[in-house]
């Protein structure tokens, strides 16, 4: 049960005056909550402003620069309402100060309201943008107006929050003020000495300071209030991961001790020699699984570094020990691809392998479930369908989760509660910097694959301006006549009036005019069957150019595709560009990646493209991506539904992450059930940051 102290913070935002379902939906969108019904007061108080408007600049009318926000002290001279029936003519109020005159302009305004707000003969304060026309100053719809005697209520420094179409700054500010008004005083969950050392306020004080900035330094990542709340967010994350891990450790794993026979047959069947880092990773995994402490290991490796082969050896060891292993992929295309890759090798090693996805239906599904329950199926590949209630395992020893940079860590860790407590291996193709591994996974053991398998050709990367597209088409014509295949990636699915980006459908039409039926298209809006057909035609060589959106970034293995064209490359992040580039260079042919960009480039885009040209080291690229874009983008949190950070900036708060990890460890050593005084306060912290799933684990014992 959530402590009653927190009830005001978990009031729905529709309980505040003036916020109905429509406004609530706009606020939810603006602050990054997916569901308006689940948006609470706590989400508003944890929404940081991203800049300030400083209304302290009072230069006088004559000295007000064009388009700048100023505050003016004015004497109101006269009102000029529009003629009757002319609602398209604005209402004007004329005023002056000692330097000049100004017209305050209002559209569709109510006369009685304006006469009360700006009485003739009174001195008033107004703030807004000044425009100059033919030497005369005007201000359209001032942001704030107040009589001189009410100047105390006039906001001279104003926080600015992210907005969405249809939501006014005033409405959002009013909602945030309502949430702040109901915020209770919290018992302190941070150590007294730590607070003093860092100059941190209490939680309530820090929240109030966050929303009441006095100057630019108050909204920087280094501001004490921001750092205090960022630390809370990191501690909530580290503590919940540590609780999940504690729970996993408490469920004893089964030691996996195979005799090596299946692995020997696999080794003989492999068409390549394992790299040194693959061998090292296999050894680390087997050592972990040889214990009754459950393995929880992250296998990081660039696209094409051979993660699946490593996982296969781990799964083979489980089969040798008489048990089963599952390999779970995020999409059906990827699950089918893993199955195709593994099946050929598994047959040579006498390993029974099963595919189970949402598409496995009827008798075929019943037969598969029966083989899984009896233990006949040793390795089971599939999507999240692997963990539905109807699936029973004979003896599940290992769960391999291919995350492809879509982390739903808590859900994945929960899934291992099925049946016995299997060991767990999480594979990711995003080379994540260490700080991000810590933030997303807690203190997980990590194996890294740093080499490409032998025989892989380097990929030549070039940047070309979009205007030279004719040259690219000519080069493609030569390449295709020599039997080669190419991907062409576009950022959008269909044409949009709002964007000058080339859509996949538009580019496909252009290329089909040049190459006829050799050009095809695949994108996320197509049905699974249509996508499969397009991929199959490309794989078989029936088509030679595949125009695609980034759906091909995750999975899709066509070894003889050797050209990758990425249109509007300046619009993609580094990690994404690197992932896409990794789709070629998988066969024995030399491959190339052409980054088409539209000039002029921003500084960040130029830096990104030059890193892509210089390096194919995924780990260096990931570090640069973190520096240029921030962690939310790199983890793909927007797409994955994982909560990205709200107040943490890992570039600025990396030192706090280490401290939060150490603090979480210390807390659980001292009070594993969070039952003491500090433990109870920390439960509030977990609720506030929506990490209460970890509390339910505690209650489940």
XYZ file of C-alpha atoms in Angstrom:
701
model
C 0.000 0.000 0.000
C 1.281 3.472 -0.897
C 1.806 5.614 2.236
C -1.125 8.049 2.730
C 1.393 10.919 3.010
C 1.852 10.591 -0.775
C -1.870 10.727 -1.646
C -1.805 14.441 -2.663
C 1.070 13.739 -5.079
C -0.844 10.905 -6.736
C -4.037 12.936 -7.245
C -5.026 12.841 -10.948
C -4.316 16.178 -12.624
C -8.009 16.377 -13.621
C -8.725 17.007 -9.918
C -7.168 20.484 -10.296
C -9.418 23.412 -11.154
C -9.672 24.124 -14.891
C -8.168 20.805 -16.051
C -10.605 18.548 -17.882
C -9.781 15.396 -19.890
C -8.828 17.394 -23.012
C -6.328 19.670 -21.223
C -5.034 16.673 -19.214
C -4.218 14.860 -22.477
C -2.256 17.910 -23.726
C -0.356 18.223 -20.423
C 0.463 14.483 -20.466
C 1.877 14.826 -23.985
C 3.919 17.927 -23.075
C 5.561 16.310 -20.051
C 6.207 12.979 -21.794
C 3.608 10.781 -20.061
C 1.966 8.313 -22.420
C -1.400 8.164 -20.712
C -3.388 11.163 -19.455
C -5.371 8.955 -17.028
C -2.137 7.970 -15.283
C -0.678 11.502 -15.138
C -0.487 12.668 -11.532
C 0.506 15.765 -9.545
C 3.929 14.174 -8.943
C 4.606 14.222 -12.713
C 4.071 17.984 -12.739
C 6.369 18.755 -9.809
C 9.153 16.682 -11.413
C 8.917 18.488 -14.774
C 11.936 20.814 -14.928
C 11.781 24.157 -16.779
C 14.167 24.213 -19.746
C 14.750 27.978 -19.833
C 13.615 31.218 -18.204
C 12.071 34.454 -19.427
C 13.683 37.391 -17.646
C 11.225 40.283 -17.392
C 13.570 42.444 -15.318
C 14.699 44.311 -18.444
C 12.836 47.710 -18.248
C 14.518 49.900 -20.892
C 11.620 52.300 -21.619
C 9.621 52.280 -24.884
C 12.140 54.188 -27.028
C 15.034 51.896 -26.050
C 13.183 48.566 -26.477
C 14.876 46.362 -29.123
C 12.641 44.780 -31.799
C 11.280 41.286 -30.886
C 12.824 41.331 -27.415
C 10.790 40.722 -24.245
C 10.675 43.835 -22.066
C 8.667 45.134 -19.122
C 7.289 48.672 -19.430
C 5.801 51.050 -16.842
C 3.083 52.904 -18.770
C 0.481 55.645 -18.292
C -2.765 54.562 -20.040
C -4.074 57.343 -22.380
C -7.097 55.973 -24.284
C -8.924 52.870 -25.583
C -9.846 52.409 -29.254
C -12.318 49.489 -29.632
C -12.968 48.146 -33.182
C -16.068 49.494 -35.030
C -19.262 47.438 -34.437
C -19.424 44.247 -36.536
C -15.717 44.462 -37.488
C -14.386 41.613 -35.357
C -11.309 41.275 -37.588
C -10.124 44.766 -36.535
C -8.007 44.677 -33.336
C -8.764 46.525 -30.069
C -6.028 49.053 -29.290
C -5.003 50.694 -26.028
C -2.654 53.703 -26.348
C -0.185 54.471 -23.566
C 3.099 56.315 -22.995
C 6.139 56.614 -20.719
C 8.688 59.433 -20.506
C 10.525 58.122 -23.623
C 7.788 57.412 -26.229
C 4.259 56.145 -27.012
C 3.076 52.553 -27.630
C -0.067 50.791 -28.899
C -1.103 47.640 -26.978
C -2.984 45.479 -29.517
C -5.580 42.771 -28.775
C -7.554 40.505 -31.141
C -11.059 39.231 -30.218
C -10.765 40.983 -26.843
C -13.596 41.732 -24.388
C -13.941 45.487 -23.893
C -15.149 45.404 -20.262
C -12.235 43.122 -19.284
C -9.649 45.410 -20.917
C -11.173 48.549 -19.363
C -10.784 46.938 -15.939
C -7.237 45.637 -16.609
C -5.949 48.868 -18.216
C -7.983 51.788 -16.789
C -7.483 55.152 -18.522
C -5.344 57.511 -16.399
C -3.731 54.698 -14.341
C -0.084 53.559 -14.266
C 0.339 49.899 -15.262
C 3.111 47.345 -15.795
C 3.005 45.333 -19.034
C 5.442 42.730 -20.329
C 5.791 41.178 -23.781
C 7.522 41.460 -27.169
C 7.908 44.908 -28.691
C 7.477 45.310 -32.485
C 8.372 48.494 -34.414
C 6.455 49.618 -37.508
C 7.175 52.933 -39.284
C 8.937 54.203 -36.167
C 5.974 53.383 -33.866
C 6.115 50.806 -31.094
C 3.425 48.193 -30.521
C 2.977 45.146 -28.290
C 0.506 42.453 -29.437
C -1.224 40.569 -26.585
C 1.150 41.391 -23.688
C 2.103 38.265 -21.678
C 1.428 39.978 -18.334
C -0.374 43.140 -17.217
C -0.850 44.537 -13.693
C -1.793 47.826 -12.046
C 1.204 49.538 -10.414
C -0.271 48.907 -6.948
C -0.359 45.120 -7.695
C 3.264 45.005 -8.930
C 4.163 42.436 -6.245
C 2.205 39.746 -8.154
C 4.053 40.492 -11.398
C 6.430 37.611 -12.352
C 9.784 39.184 -13.227
C 11.537 35.861 -13.813
C 9.395 33.149 -15.339
C 10.218 29.450 -15.868
C 9.474 28.080 -19.365
C 8.393 24.448 -19.786
C 8.108 22.250 -22.899
C 4.692 22.679 -24.543
C 2.587 20.943 -27.171
C 0.159 22.371 -29.757
C -2.996 23.650 -28.026
C -1.450 24.015 -24.550
C -0.690 27.564 -23.392
C 2.218 28.344 -21.032
C -0.274 29.884 -18.551
C -2.357 26.704 -18.380
C 0.662 24.493 -17.751
C 2.051 26.936 -15.175
C -1.303 26.960 -13.361
C -1.329 23.135 -13.282
C 2.243 23.042 -11.891
C 1.342 25.669 -9.258
C -1.682 23.552 -8.226
C 0.571 20.485 -7.828
C 3.155 22.446 -5.803
C 0.374 23.728 -3.518
C -0.574 20.186 -2.433
C 3.018 18.881 -2.039
C 3.555 17.485 1.473
C 6.790 17.814 3.469
C 8.764 14.605 3.054
C 10.836 12.777 5.659
C 14.475 12.901 4.470
C 15.805 9.747 2.768
C 19.341 10.996 2.112
C 22.165 10.722 4.612
C 22.671 13.937 6.628
C 26.445 14.059 6.011
C 25.914 13.517 2.240
C 23.410 16.412 2.123
C 25.850 18.728 3.919
C 28.832 17.704 1.773
C 26.900 18.432 -1.465
C 25.080 21.528 -0.224
C 21.712 19.890 -0.947
C 18.301 21.090 0.234
C 15.564 18.745 1.438
C 13.382 17.198 -1.309
C 10.489 19.659 -0.860
C 12.820 22.676 -0.823
C 14.653 21.431 -3.932
C 11.370 20.969 -5.836
C 10.214 24.496 -4.939
C 13.595 25.931 -5.970
C 13.456 24.014 -9.290
C 10.230 25.822 -10.215
C 11.304 29.224 -8.911
C 14.519 30.024 -10.811
C 16.010 33.483 -10.265
C 18.489 33.438 -13.180
C 19.994 31.176 -15.901
C 22.307 29.361 -13.464
C 19.251 28.070 -11.543
C 18.108 25.962 -14.507
C 21.513 24.522 -15.405
C 22.263 20.839 -14.756
C 24.769 21.967 -12.097
C 22.260 23.973 -10.020
C 22.105 22.508 -6.463
C 18.316 21.892 -6.619
C 18.634 20.120 -9.966
C 21.556 17.990 -8.730
C 19.671 17.030 -5.555
C 16.639 15.832 -7.574
C 18.852 14.148 -10.195
C 20.513 12.219 -7.365
C 17.082 11.163 -6.071
C 16.151 9.921 -9.558
C 19.405 7.966 -9.875
C 19.097 6.529 -6.369
C 15.506 5.396 -7.063
C 16.726 3.651 -10.228
C 19.756 2.021 -8.614
C 17.798 0.970 -5.528
C 15.001 -0.638 -7.563
C 17.514 -2.485 -9.771
C 19.398 -3.638 -6.657
C 16.126 -4.902 -5.116
C 15.266 -6.802 -8.302
C 18.760 -8.237 -8.351
C 18.560 -9.162 -4.664
C 15.313 -11.007 -5.429
C 16.918 -12.788 -8.394
C 19.896 -13.785 -6.292
C 17.561 -15.143 -3.620
C 15.905 -17.505 -6.092
C 18.685 -20.073 -6.347
C 19.769 -20.951 -9.865
C 20.601 -24.468 -10.990
C 24.292 -25.005 -11.744
C 24.762 -25.860 -15.443
C 27.444 -28.490 -15.932
C 27.539 -29.983 -19.410
C 30.010 -32.570 -20.695
C 31.048 -30.462 -23.716
C 29.876 -33.028 -26.299
C 27.283 -30.825 -28.064
C 29.639 -27.835 -27.980
C 32.326 -29.899 -29.682
C 29.919 -30.790 -32.508
C 28.884 -27.123 -32.743
C 32.503 -26.000 -32.943
C 33.073 -28.435 -35.822
C 29.938 -27.194 -37.616
C 30.818 -23.482 -37.377
C 31.844 -22.007 -40.762
C 34.264 -19.638 -38.968
C 36.713 -19.654 -36.065
C 35.520 -17.983 -32.839
C 37.266 -14.670 -32.107
C 39.276 -14.221 -28.895
C 36.541 -12.059 -27.331
C 33.830 -14.604 -28.264
C 35.831 -17.371 -26.573
C 36.378 -15.167 -23.514
C 32.648 -14.286 -23.301
C 31.646 -17.974 -23.566
C 34.091 -18.838 -20.798
C 32.715 -16.030 -18.524
C 29.127 -17.181 -19.132
C 29.885 -20.865 -18.478
C 31.741 -19.950 -15.268
C 28.737 -17.897 -14.088
C 26.280 -20.707 -14.892
C 28.384 -23.265 -13.026
C 27.118 -21.737 -9.767
C 23.829 -21.855 -7.874
C 23.937 -18.013 -7.851
C 21.898 -17.022 -10.869
C 23.833 -15.462 -13.695
C 22.777 -11.966 -14.718
C 25.118 -10.907 -17.514
C 25.021 -8.349 -20.314
C 26.624 -9.356 -23.618
C 27.535 -6.231 -25.572
C 28.701 -6.464 -29.136
C 28.488 -4.426 -32.277
C 26.242 -5.492 -35.137
C 27.985 -8.490 -36.706
C 30.335 -9.228 -33.799
C 28.858 -12.708 -33.295
C 26.648 -12.439 -30.187
C 24.271 -15.165 -31.412
C 27.142 -17.678 -31.682
C 28.140 -16.932 -28.069
C 24.537 -17.397 -26.913
C 24.309 -20.672 -28.847
C 27.281 -22.158 -26.966
C 25.688 -21.140 -23.653
C 22.383 -22.735 -24.718
C 24.197 -25.884 -25.883
C 25.728 -26.252 -22.406
C 22.165 -26.240 -20.962
C 21.125 -28.976 -23.417
C 24.152 -31.053 -22.350
C 23.002 -30.701 -18.738
C 19.565 -32.072 -19.723
C 17.831 -28.679 -19.544
C 16.379 -26.064 -21.881
C 17.216 -22.513 -22.988
C 15.115 -19.783 -24.584
C 16.205 -16.973 -26.892
C 13.731 -14.101 -26.877
C 13.786 -11.427 -29.611
C 11.848 -8.129 -29.700
C 10.245 -8.690 -33.137
C 8.959 -11.642 -35.169
C 11.321 -10.852 -38.081
C 14.264 -11.025 -35.698
C 13.007 -14.202 -33.974
C 12.633 -15.924 -37.360
C 16.087 -14.766 -38.360
C 17.688 -16.088 -35.150
C 15.844 -19.364 -35.707
C 17.128 -19.643 -39.297
C 20.716 -18.860 -38.188
C 20.682 -21.305 -35.283
C 18.685 -24.143 -36.880
C 21.300 -25.008 -39.519
C 24.022 -25.336 -36.838
C 21.735 -27.023 -34.297
C 20.842 -29.815 -36.749
C 24.536 -30.603 -37.270
C 24.956 -30.824 -33.487
C 21.777 -32.966 -32.944
C 20.051 -30.184 -31.008
C 16.246 -29.921 -31.175
C 15.145 -26.313 -31.724
C 11.635 -24.825 -31.697
C 10.198 -21.484 -32.924
C 7.324 -19.932 -30.959
C 5.880 -16.503 -31.869
C 2.448 -14.871 -31.823
C 1.983 -16.295 -35.314
C 2.343 -19.909 -34.223
C -1.326 -20.933 -34.179
C -3.685 -23.917 -33.876
C -2.314 -27.470 -34.151
C 1.179 -26.225 -34.948
C 1.184 -24.275 -31.648
C -0.189 -27.215 -29.638
C 2.516 -29.497 -31.022
C 5.226 -26.922 -30.218
C 3.907 -26.462 -26.641
C 3.890 -30.221 -26.159
C 7.541 -30.549 -27.326
C 8.510 -27.685 -24.967
C 6.671 -29.191 -21.969
C 8.155 -32.667 -22.532
C 11.713 -31.322 -22.813
C 12.108 -32.645 -26.371
C 12.697 -29.047 -27.550
C 16.071 -28.068 -26.077
C 16.341 -24.534 -27.499
C 13.226 -22.390 -27.988
C 13.422 -19.194 -30.028
C 10.607 -16.654 -30.062
C 9.091 -13.321 -29.094
C 7.431 -12.384 -25.768
C 5.005 -15.268 -26.570
C 7.646 -17.460 -24.840
C 6.511 -16.161 -21.458
C 2.744 -16.432 -21.742
C 0.869 -18.479 -19.144
C 0.182 -21.328 -21.580
C 3.883 -22.085 -22.091
C 5.271 -24.657 -19.633
C 8.923 -25.664 -19.650
C 10.332 -29.042 -18.743
C 13.487 -27.579 -17.172
C 14.362 -24.001 -18.138
C 17.985 -23.238 -17.245
C 18.794 -20.122 -19.303
C 16.892 -17.142 -20.735
C 18.722 -15.166 -23.428
C 17.082 -11.819 -24.199
C 18.106 -10.062 -27.401
C 17.325 -6.504 -26.499
C 18.508 -4.629 -29.560
C 18.745 -1.426 -27.464
C 15.109 -1.594 -26.363
C 15.505 -2.088 -22.634
C 12.532 -3.014 -20.514
C 14.826 -4.157 -17.758
C 12.290 -4.658 -14.997
C 9.928 -6.591 -17.230
C 12.764 -8.783 -18.501
C 13.995 -9.536 -15.013
C 10.470 -10.387 -13.932
C 10.108 -12.826 -16.776
C 12.772 -15.046 -15.270
C 10.363 -15.907 -12.460
C 8.767 -18.440 -14.852
C 9.209 -22.015 -13.633
C 12.580 -22.479 -12.011
C 14.883 -19.478 -11.783
C 16.867 -19.563 -15.026
C 20.204 -17.864 -15.539
C 19.897 -14.723 -17.625
C 21.916 -13.315 -20.513
C 20.889 -9.973 -22.054
C 22.356 -9.272 -25.509
C 22.529 -5.777 -26.938
C 23.840 -4.528 -30.266
C 24.157 -0.969 -28.997
C 27.666 -0.587 -27.617
C 26.568 1.209 -24.455
C 29.065 3.351 -22.524
C 29.684 2.120 -18.993
C 27.732 4.967 -17.362
C 24.668 3.950 -19.352
C 25.053 0.270 -18.502
C 25.063 1.317 -14.854
C 22.046 3.572 -15.292
C 19.955 1.114 -17.316
C 20.997 -2.197 -15.764
C 22.496 -1.446 -12.380
C 25.654 -3.279 -11.476
C 25.364 -6.025 -14.085
C 28.279 -8.218 -15.140
C 29.316 -7.293 -18.679
C 31.008 -9.256 -21.480
C 32.095 -7.273 -24.513
C 32.736 -8.530 -28.035
C 35.305 -6.156 -29.461
C 36.380 -7.820 -32.730
C 34.591 -8.521 -35.977
C 34.533 -12.195 -37.080
C 37.273 -13.022 -39.597
C 36.397 -12.546 -43.244
C 34.309 -9.423 -42.571
C 35.270 -6.615 -44.960
C 35.692 -3.043 -43.705
C 32.901 -0.668 -44.781
C 33.945 2.466 -46.680
C 31.862 5.429 -45.472
C 31.453 8.623 -47.525
C 29.327 11.766 -47.089
C 27.688 13.302 -50.171
C 25.376 16.294 -50.538
C 21.788 15.420 -51.490
C 21.981 17.536 -54.649
C 24.339 14.938 -56.147
C 21.703 12.207 -56.031
C 22.040 11.669 -59.809
C 25.642 10.472 -59.270
C 24.467 7.968 -56.649
C 21.813 6.537 -58.990
C 24.432 6.137 -61.732
C 26.764 4.315 -59.306
C 23.885 2.089 -58.180
C 23.115 1.184 -61.804
C 26.720 -0.034 -62.269
C 26.685 -1.927 -58.964
C 23.376 -3.681 -59.680
C 24.509 -4.701 -63.179
C 27.429 -6.397 -61.368
C 24.974 -8.392 -59.227
C 25.134 -6.269 -56.066
C 22.308 -5.262 -53.681
C 21.622 -1.979 -51.888
C 19.544 -0.626 -49.020
C 18.200 2.935 -49.290
C 17.063 4.315 -45.920
C 14.620 7.236 -45.539
C 13.491 8.927 -42.325
C 9.724 9.028 -43.089
C 7.093 6.554 -44.258
C 4.867 8.753 -46.380
C 4.886 12.278 -47.682
C 3.990 14.940 -45.143
C 3.246 18.594 -45.885
C 4.955 19.518 -42.647
C 8.322 18.125 -43.622
C 10.838 18.550 -46.410
C 12.291 15.108 -45.699
C 12.084 12.473 -48.411
C 9.559 9.766 -47.527
C 10.183 6.070 -48.182
C 7.188 5.845 -50.538
C 8.232 8.925 -52.518
C 11.836 7.722 -52.859
C 10.624 4.252 -53.884
C 8.510 5.835 -56.659
C 11.590 7.760 -57.869
C 13.840 4.673 -57.849
C 11.157 2.442 -59.407
C 11.070 4.881 -62.353
C 14.830 4.277 -62.733
C 15.093 0.567 -61.886
C 11.568 -0.800 -62.425
C 10.615 -3.878 -60.391
C 14.184 -4.249 -59.050
C 13.308 -1.571 -56.456
C 10.978 -2.419 -53.554
C 9.933 -0.757 -50.275
C 9.491 -1.905 -46.658
C 8.311 0.191 -43.689
C 6.667 -0.088 -40.273
C 3.124 0.617 -41.482
C 3.055 -2.494 -43.692
C 1.539 -5.722 -42.384
C 3.906 -8.475 -41.189
C 3.089 -10.541 -44.287
C 3.904 -7.627 -46.640
C 7.165 -6.949 -44.801
C 8.150 -10.635 -44.957
C 7.386 -10.770 -48.684
C 9.495 -7.641 -49.381
C 12.397 -8.991 -47.265
C 12.193 -12.422 -48.929
C 12.255 -10.903 -52.444
C 15.313 -8.847 -51.485
C 17.046 -11.831 -49.901
C 16.393 -14.090 -52.909
C 17.598 -11.432 -55.373
C 14.218 -10.912 -57.046
C 14.636 -7.242 -56.039
C 17.995 -5.473 -55.806
C 17.232 -2.159 -54.069
C 15.250 -2.075 -50.844
C 13.936 1.345 -49.839
C 13.207 1.215 -46.123
C 12.570 3.201 -42.997
C 14.582 2.252 -39.932
C 12.599 -0.999 -39.498
C 15.623 -2.713 -41.016
C 17.867 -1.380 -38.255
C 16.822 -4.176 -35.898
C 17.576 -7.562 -37.367
C 17.439 -8.370 -41.071
C 20.420 -10.294 -42.318
C 21.133 -10.203 -46.050
C 24.843 -11.094 -46.330
C 25.143 -10.166 -50.030
C 23.782 -6.614 -49.557
C 26.880 -4.447 -49.825
C 25.645 -0.856 -50.327
C 23.853 1.266 -47.711
C 22.499 4.689 -48.705
C 21.135 6.759 -45.798
C 19.161 9.784 -46.942
C 19.029 12.851 -44.676
C 21.771 11.257 -42.585
C 21.982 14.530 -40.636
C 18.594 13.697 -39.062
C 19.748 10.396 -37.528
C 21.623 9.883 -34.275
C 25.083 8.334 -34.282
C 24.022 5.044 -32.701
C 21.300 4.663 -35.323
C 23.641 5.489 -38.218
C 26.129 2.944 -36.877
C 23.408 0.279 -36.507
C 22.205 0.880 -40.061
C 25.729 0.780 -41.471
C 26.203 -2.580 -39.755
C 23.553 -4.099 -42.043
C 26.136 -4.248 -44.850
C 29.658 -5.652 -44.759
C 28.298 -9.036 -43.627
C 29.542 -11.038 -46.586
C 32.941 -11.365 -48.255
C 32.441 -8.377 -50.620
C 33.813 -4.908 -49.914
C 30.914 -2.710 -48.776
C 30.125 0.980 -48.763
C 27.883 3.313 -46.783
C 26.801 6.597 -48.409
C 25.540 9.296 -46.044
C 23.405 11.752 -48.028
C 22.940 15.077 -46.245
C 21.159 18.337 -46.899
C 23.303 21.457 -46.522
C 23.816 23.572 -44.496
C 24.709 21.262 -41.599
C 24.460 22.209 -37.922
C 27.623 21.842 -35.816
C 26.265 18.672 -34.173
C 25.301 17.080 -37.500
C 28.728 17.885 -38.972
C 30.429 16.327 -35.923
C 28.244 13.216 -36.218
C 28.956 12.637 -39.899
C 32.696 13.129 -39.480
C 32.799 10.575 -36.618
C 30.988 8.103 -38.902
C 33.602 8.657 -41.611
C 36.529 8.287 -39.217
C 35.493 5.357 -37.038
C 33.728 2.022 -37.086
C 34.441 1.363 -33.410
C 30.967 1.036 -31.896
C 32.165 1.882 -28.385
C 33.828 5.124 -29.461
C 30.715 6.020 -31.463
C 28.481 5.323 -28.446
C 30.597 7.588 -26.203
C 30.406 10.369 -28.804
C 26.657 9.834 -29.193
C 26.190 10.198 -25.447
C 28.195 13.438 -25.572
C 26.271 14.858 -28.549
C 22.740 13.668 -27.873
C 22.195 12.563 -24.285
C 21.179 9.235 -22.820
C 17.455 9.181 -23.664
C 18.153 9.154 -27.375
C 20.959 6.620 -27.136
C 18.886 4.130 -25.184
C 15.991 4.621 -27.540
C 13.804 5.254 -24.497
C 11.230 7.197 -26.464
C 10.495 4.160 -28.658
C 10.832 1.518 -25.993
C 8.459 2.814 -23.357
C 11.291 2.678 -20.803
C 11.171 5.735 -18.576
C 14.033 7.954 -19.736
C 15.566 10.321 -17.205
C 13.578 13.432 -16.368
C 16.160 15.387 -14.388
C 19.361 13.408 -14.898
C 21.898 14.476 -17.513
C 24.526 11.741 -17.500
C 27.163 14.072 -18.925
C 26.729 16.426 -15.955
C 25.692 13.894 -13.289
C 28.009 10.936 -13.956
C 29.633 11.419 -10.524
C 26.198 11.143 -8.864
C 25.497 7.844 -10.636
C 28.503 6.136 -9.028
C 27.506 7.560 -5.625
C 23.888 6.364 -6.066
C 25.059 2.842 -6.928
C 27.285 2.692 -3.830
C 24.510 4.155 -1.665
C 21.968 1.584 -2.947
C 24.398 -1.246 -2.101
C 25.031 0.163 1.372
C 21.281 0.623 2.053
C 20.478 -3.000 1.174
C 23.398 -4.330 3.221
C 22.086 -2.456 6.264
C 18.329 -2.844 5.730
C 17.458 -5.290 2.940
C 13.706 -5.068 3.637
C 13.649 -1.218 3.832
C 11.942 -1.606 7.210
C 13.903 0.930 9.305
C 13.304 4.686 9.538
C 15.450 5.538 6.511
C 14.090 2.469 4.695
C 10.517 3.705 5.124
C 11.511 7.137 3.781
C 13.217 5.431 0.812
C 9.958 3.641 0.006
C 8.474 7.137 -0.542
C 11.346 7.862 -2.932
C 10.582 4.697 -4.954
C 6.905 5.642 -5.239
C 7.696 9.236 -6.244
C 9.925 8.056 -9.106
C 7.445 5.320 -10.168
C 9.753 2.504 -9.131
C 7.226 0.921 -6.797
C 7.427 -2.381 -8.661
C 10.534 -2.956 -6.558
C 8.437 -2.485 -3.371
C 6.020 -5.162 -4.583
C 9.006 -7.497 -4.932
C 9.887 -6.766 -1.297
C 6.332 -7.543 -0.206
C 6.376 -10.776 -2.213
C 9.391 -11.780 -0.132
